[in-house]
């Protein structure tokens, strides 16, 4: 159930970056389901990026993301769209736009909810 996964992810992201205030604050900003990038995240990227399945960099884990970010945004975007080793093309998000991927990558690498 996506809502549960989202909650787990938020909790995890919070524990990982040690900012207890963040979740409560961010959750109040509501966007309609469908256009909400977090809804897309919770039914696609979260499947692997919460627990690091297959070696996926974990959401909000700055150590996991540091070497990825060092490659630059363009490389990350290309690897997301075209796939990269165990990372499937489009990350299972068939209705994601490029701008969604940018938002989702930013979210995962920072742990900050869009
Ligand atoms: C089936 C599991 C799976 C799903 C679903 C998934 N990923 Fe990944 N992702 C991975 C794995 C595994 C890696 C690590 C690949 C490697 O470095 O060999 C990865 C790596 C990445 C990277 C880093 C690429 C790099 O160049 O270092 C980005 C960015 C990324 N994923 C974004 C996403 C986004 C955005 C989504 C959702 C739209 C998503 N992923 C969904 C498994 C997944």
mmCIF file of C-alpha atoms and ligand atoms in Angstrom:
data_model
loop_
_atom_site.group_PDB
_atom_site.id
_atom_site.type_symbol
_atom_site.label_atom_id
_atom_site.label_comp_id
_atom_site.label_asym_id
_atom_site.label_seq_id
_atom_site.Cartn_x
_atom_site.Cartn_y
_atom_site.Cartn_z
ATOM 1 C CA UNK A 1 0.000 0.000 0.000
ATOM 2 C CA UNK A 2 1.680 3.202 -1.227
ATOM 3 C CA UNK A 3 0.727 5.328 1.774
ATOM 4 C CA UNK A 4 2.387 2.907 4.139
ATOM 5 C CA UNK A 5 5.496 2.775 1.992
ATOM 6 C CA UNK A 6 5.621 6.542 1.861
ATOM 7 C CA UNK A 7 5.363 6.705 5.606
ATOM 8 C CA UNK A 8 8.173 4.203 5.976
ATOM 9 C CA UNK A 9 10.268 6.174 3.517
ATOM 10 C CA UNK A 10 9.638 9.441 5.301
ATOM 11 C CA UNK A 11 10.477 7.887 8.627
ATOM 12 C CA UNK A 12 13.601 6.346 7.188
ATOM 13 C CA UNK A 13 14.662 9.560 5.495
ATOM 14 C CA UNK A 14 14.183 11.351 8.787
ATOM 15 C CA UNK A 15 16.133 8.864 10.822
ATOM 16 C CA UNK A 16 18.922 8.897 8.274
ATOM 17 C CA UNK A 17 19.389 12.636 8.168
ATOM 18 C CA UNK A 18 18.490 13.066 11.809
ATOM 19 C CA UNK A 19 15.966 15.833 11.319
ATOM 20 C CA UNK A 20 12.856 14.956 13.279
ATOM 21 C CA UNK A 21 11.037 18.156 12.378
ATOM 22 C CA UNK A 22 11.127 17.660 8.644
ATOM 23 C CA UNK A 23 8.333 15.115 8.078
ATOM 24 C CA UNK A 24 5.669 16.972 10.040
ATOM 25 C CA UNK A 25 6.477 20.212 8.312
ATOM 26 C CA UNK A 26 6.593 18.840 4.774
ATOM 27 C CA UNK A 27 3.492 16.642 5.010
ATOM 28 C CA UNK A 28 1.175 19.655 5.267
ATOM 29 C CA UNK A 29 1.944 20.753 1.683
ATOM 30 C CA UNK A 30 -0.696 18.831 -0.239
ATOM 31 C CA UNK A 31 -0.824 18.270 -4.004
ATOM 32 C CA UNK A 32 -3.540 16.241 -5.796
ATOM 33 C CA UNK A 33 -2.869 12.525 -6.317
ATOM 34 C CA UNK A 34 -1.569 11.878 -9.835
ATOM 35 C CA UNK A 35 0.441 15.058 -10.164
ATOM 36 C CA UNK A 36 2.152 14.430 -6.843
ATOM 37 C CA UNK A 37 5.719 13.298 -7.506
ATOM 38 C CA UNK A 38 5.696 11.514 -4.148
ATOM 39 C CA UNK A 39 2.839 9.345 -5.365
ATOM 40 C CA UNK A 40 4.931 8.365 -8.399
ATOM 41 C CA UNK A 41 7.916 7.755 -6.167
ATOM 42 C CA UNK A 42 6.060 5.522 -3.766
ATOM 43 C CA UNK A 43 4.780 3.220 -6.510
ATOM 44 C CA UNK A 44 8.064 2.994 -8.455
ATOM 45 C CA UNK A 45 11.441 4.164 -7.141
ATOM 46 C CA UNK A 46 10.600 3.328 -3.526
ATOM 47 C CA UNK A 47 10.448 -0.396 -4.342
ATOM 48 C CA UNK A 48 14.239 -0.510 -4.533
ATOM 49 C CA UNK A 49 15.488 2.778 -3.160
ATOM 50 C CA UNK A 50 14.165 2.367 0.399
ATOM 51 C CA UNK A 51 16.159 -0.730 1.265
ATOM 52 C CA UNK A 52 18.860 -0.440 -1.385
ATOM 53 C CA UNK A 53 17.722 -3.513 -3.319
ATOM 54 C CA UNK A 54 20.259 -4.620 -5.917
ATOM 55 C CA UNK A 55 22.721 -1.991 -4.704
ATOM 56 C CA UNK A 56 20.366 0.968 -5.191
ATOM 57 C CA UNK A 57 21.423 4.147 -3.370
ATOM 58 C CA UNK A 58 19.026 4.500 -0.433
ATOM 59 C CA UNK A 59 16.669 7.458 -0.120
ATOM 60 C CA UNK A 60 18.079 10.213 2.059
ATOM 61 C CA UNK A 61 21.401 8.405 2.565
ATOM 62 C CA UNK A 62 23.983 11.038 1.766
ATOM 63 C CA UNK A 63 26.862 8.530 1.783
ATOM 64 C CA UNK A 64 25.108 6.370 -0.805
ATOM 65 C CA UNK A 65 24.380 9.400 -2.941
ATOM 66 C CA UNK A 66 27.653 11.339 -2.726
ATOM 67 C CA UNK A 67 29.503 9.388 -5.475
ATOM 68 C CA UNK A 68 26.330 9.391 -7.613
ATOM 69 C CA UNK A 69 25.874 13.143 -7.356
ATOM 70 C CA UNK A 70 29.538 13.638 -8.221
ATOM 71 C CA UNK A 71 28.736 12.329 -11.701
ATOM 72 C CA UNK A 72 26.516 15.324 -12.363
ATOM 73 C CA UNK A 73 22.765 15.679 -12.904
ATOM 74 C CA UNK A 74 22.843 14.822 -16.610
ATOM 75 C CA UNK A 75 24.446 11.409 -16.004
ATOM 76 C CA UNK A 76 21.960 10.592 -13.247
ATOM 77 C CA UNK A 77 19.063 11.562 -15.478
ATOM 78 C CA UNK A 78 20.391 9.503 -18.398
ATOM 79 C CA UNK A 79 20.921 6.460 -16.150
ATOM 80 C CA UNK A 80 17.372 6.842 -14.854
ATOM 81 C CA UNK A 81 15.789 7.087 -18.311
ATOM 82 C CA UNK A 82 17.963 4.477 -20.036
ATOM 83 C CA UNK A 83 18.677 2.208 -17.073
ATOM 84 C CA UNK A 84 22.002 1.384 -15.447
ATOM 85 C CA UNK A 85 23.029 -2.153 -14.325
ATOM 86 C CA UNK A 86 20.238 -3.267 -11.942
ATOM 87 C CA UNK A 87 18.482 0.078 -12.256
ATOM 88 C CA UNK A 88 15.618 -0.519 -14.739
ATOM 89 C CA UNK A 89 14.928 2.018 -17.541
ATOM 90 C CA UNK A 90 12.513 4.694 -16.247
ATOM 91 C CA UNK A 91 12.721 3.091 -12.780
ATOM 92 C CA UNK A 92 9.313 1.440 -13.373
ATOM 93 C CA UNK A 93 7.652 4.876 -13.687
ATOM 94 C CA UNK A 94 6.091 4.781 -17.154
ATOM 95 C CA UNK A 95 4.198 8.058 -16.749
ATOM 96 C CA UNK A 96 7.099 10.049 -15.323
ATOM 97 C CA UNK A 97 8.280 13.100 -17.281
ATOM 98 C CA UNK A 98 11.906 14.160 -17.301
ATOM 99 C CA UNK A 99 10.994 16.873 -14.822
ATOM 100 C CA UNK A 100 9.523 14.210 -12.512
ATOM 101 C CA UNK A 101 12.787 12.289 -12.602
ATOM 102 C CA UNK A 102 14.724 15.426 -11.753
ATOM 103 C CA UNK A 103 12.409 16.002 -8.775
ATOM 104 C CA UNK A 104 12.565 12.368 -7.657
ATOM 105 C CA UNK A 105 16.351 12.194 -7.894
ATOM 106 C CA UNK A 106 16.592 15.407 -5.901
ATOM 107 C CA UNK A 107 14.248 13.965 -3.289
ATOM 108 C CA UNK A 108 16.116 10.683 -2.992
ATOM 109 C CA UNK A 109 19.543 12.246 -2.790
ATOM 110 C CA UNK A 110 18.547 14.894 -0.246
ATOM 111 C CA UNK A 111 15.699 13.185 1.627
ATOM 112 C CA UNK A 112 13.722 16.430 1.307
ATOM 113 C CA UNK A 113 10.178 15.988 0.096
ATOM 114 C CA UNK A 114 9.273 18.030 -3.028
HETATM 115 C C1 LIG B 1 13.971 -2.463 -9.603
HETATM 116 C C2 LIG B 1 14.675 -1.628 -8.661
HETATM 117 C C3 LIG B 1 14.759 -0.131 -8.917
HETATM 118 C C4 LIG B 1 13.731 0.763 -9.149
HETATM 119 C C5 LIG B 1 12.246 0.468 -9.246
HETATM 120 C C6 LIG B 1 14.349 2.066 -9.273
HETATM 121 N N1 LIG B 1 15.707 1.960 -9.131
HETATM 122 FE FE1 LIG B 1 17.073 3.472 -9.307
HETATM 123 N N2 LIG B 1 18.580 2.162 -8.994
HETATM 124 C C7 LIG B 1 18.438 0.806 -8.753
HETATM 125 C C8 LIG B 1 19.740 0.203 -8.582
HETATM 126 C C9 LIG B 1 20.007 -1.255 -8.285
HETATM 127 C C10 LIG B 1 20.688 1.243 -8.733
HETATM 128 C C11 LIG B 1 22.216 1.140 -8.653
HETATM 129 C C12 LIG B 1 22.754 0.815 -10.040
HETATM 130 C C13 LIG B 1 24.248 0.694 -10.022
HETATM 131 O O1 LIG B 1 24.916 1.632 -9.555
HETATM 132 O O2 LIG B 1 24.770 -0.307 -10.507
HETATM 133 C C14 LIG B 1 19.927 2.460 -8.992
HETATM 134 C C15 LIG B 1 20.505 3.693 -9.209
HETATM 135 C C16 LIG B 1 19.804 4.854 -9.433
HETATM 136 C C17 LIG B 1 20.396 6.141 -9.649
HETATM 137 C C18 LIG B 1 21.891 6.446 -9.682
HETATM 138 C C19 LIG B 1 22.442 6.202 -11.074
HETATM 139 C C20 LIG B 1 23.909 6.511 -11.147
HETATM 140 O O3 LIG B 1 24.366 6.916 -12.226
HETATM 141 O O4 LIG B 1 24.650 6.366 -10.169
HETATM 142 C C21 LIG B 1 19.391 7.031 -9.827
HETATM 143 C C22 LIG B 1 19.510 8.507 -10.110
HETATM 144 C C23 LIG B 1 18.150 6.299 -9.726
HETATM 145 N N3 LIG B 1 18.443 4.968 -9.485
HETATM 146 C C24 LIG B 1 16.907 6.859 -9.833
HETATM 147 C C25 LIG B 1 15.708 6.142 -9.770
HETATM 148 C C26 LIG B 1 14.422 6.755 -9.909
HETATM 149 C C27 LIG B 1 14.184 8.238 -10.115
HETATM 150 C C28 LIG B 1 13.504 5.748 -9.805
HETATM 151 C C29 LIG B 1 11.994 5.851 -9.896
HETATM 152 C C30 LIG B 1 11.443 6.574 -11.006
HETATM 153 C C31 LIG B 1 14.242 4.502 -9.620
HETATM 154 N N4 LIG B 1 15.569 4.806 -9.596
HETATM 155 C C32 LIG B 1 13.649 3.243 -9.505
HETATM 156 C C33 LIG B 1 17.247 0.118 -8.684
HETATM 157 C C34 LIG B 1 15.999 0.641 -8.903
#
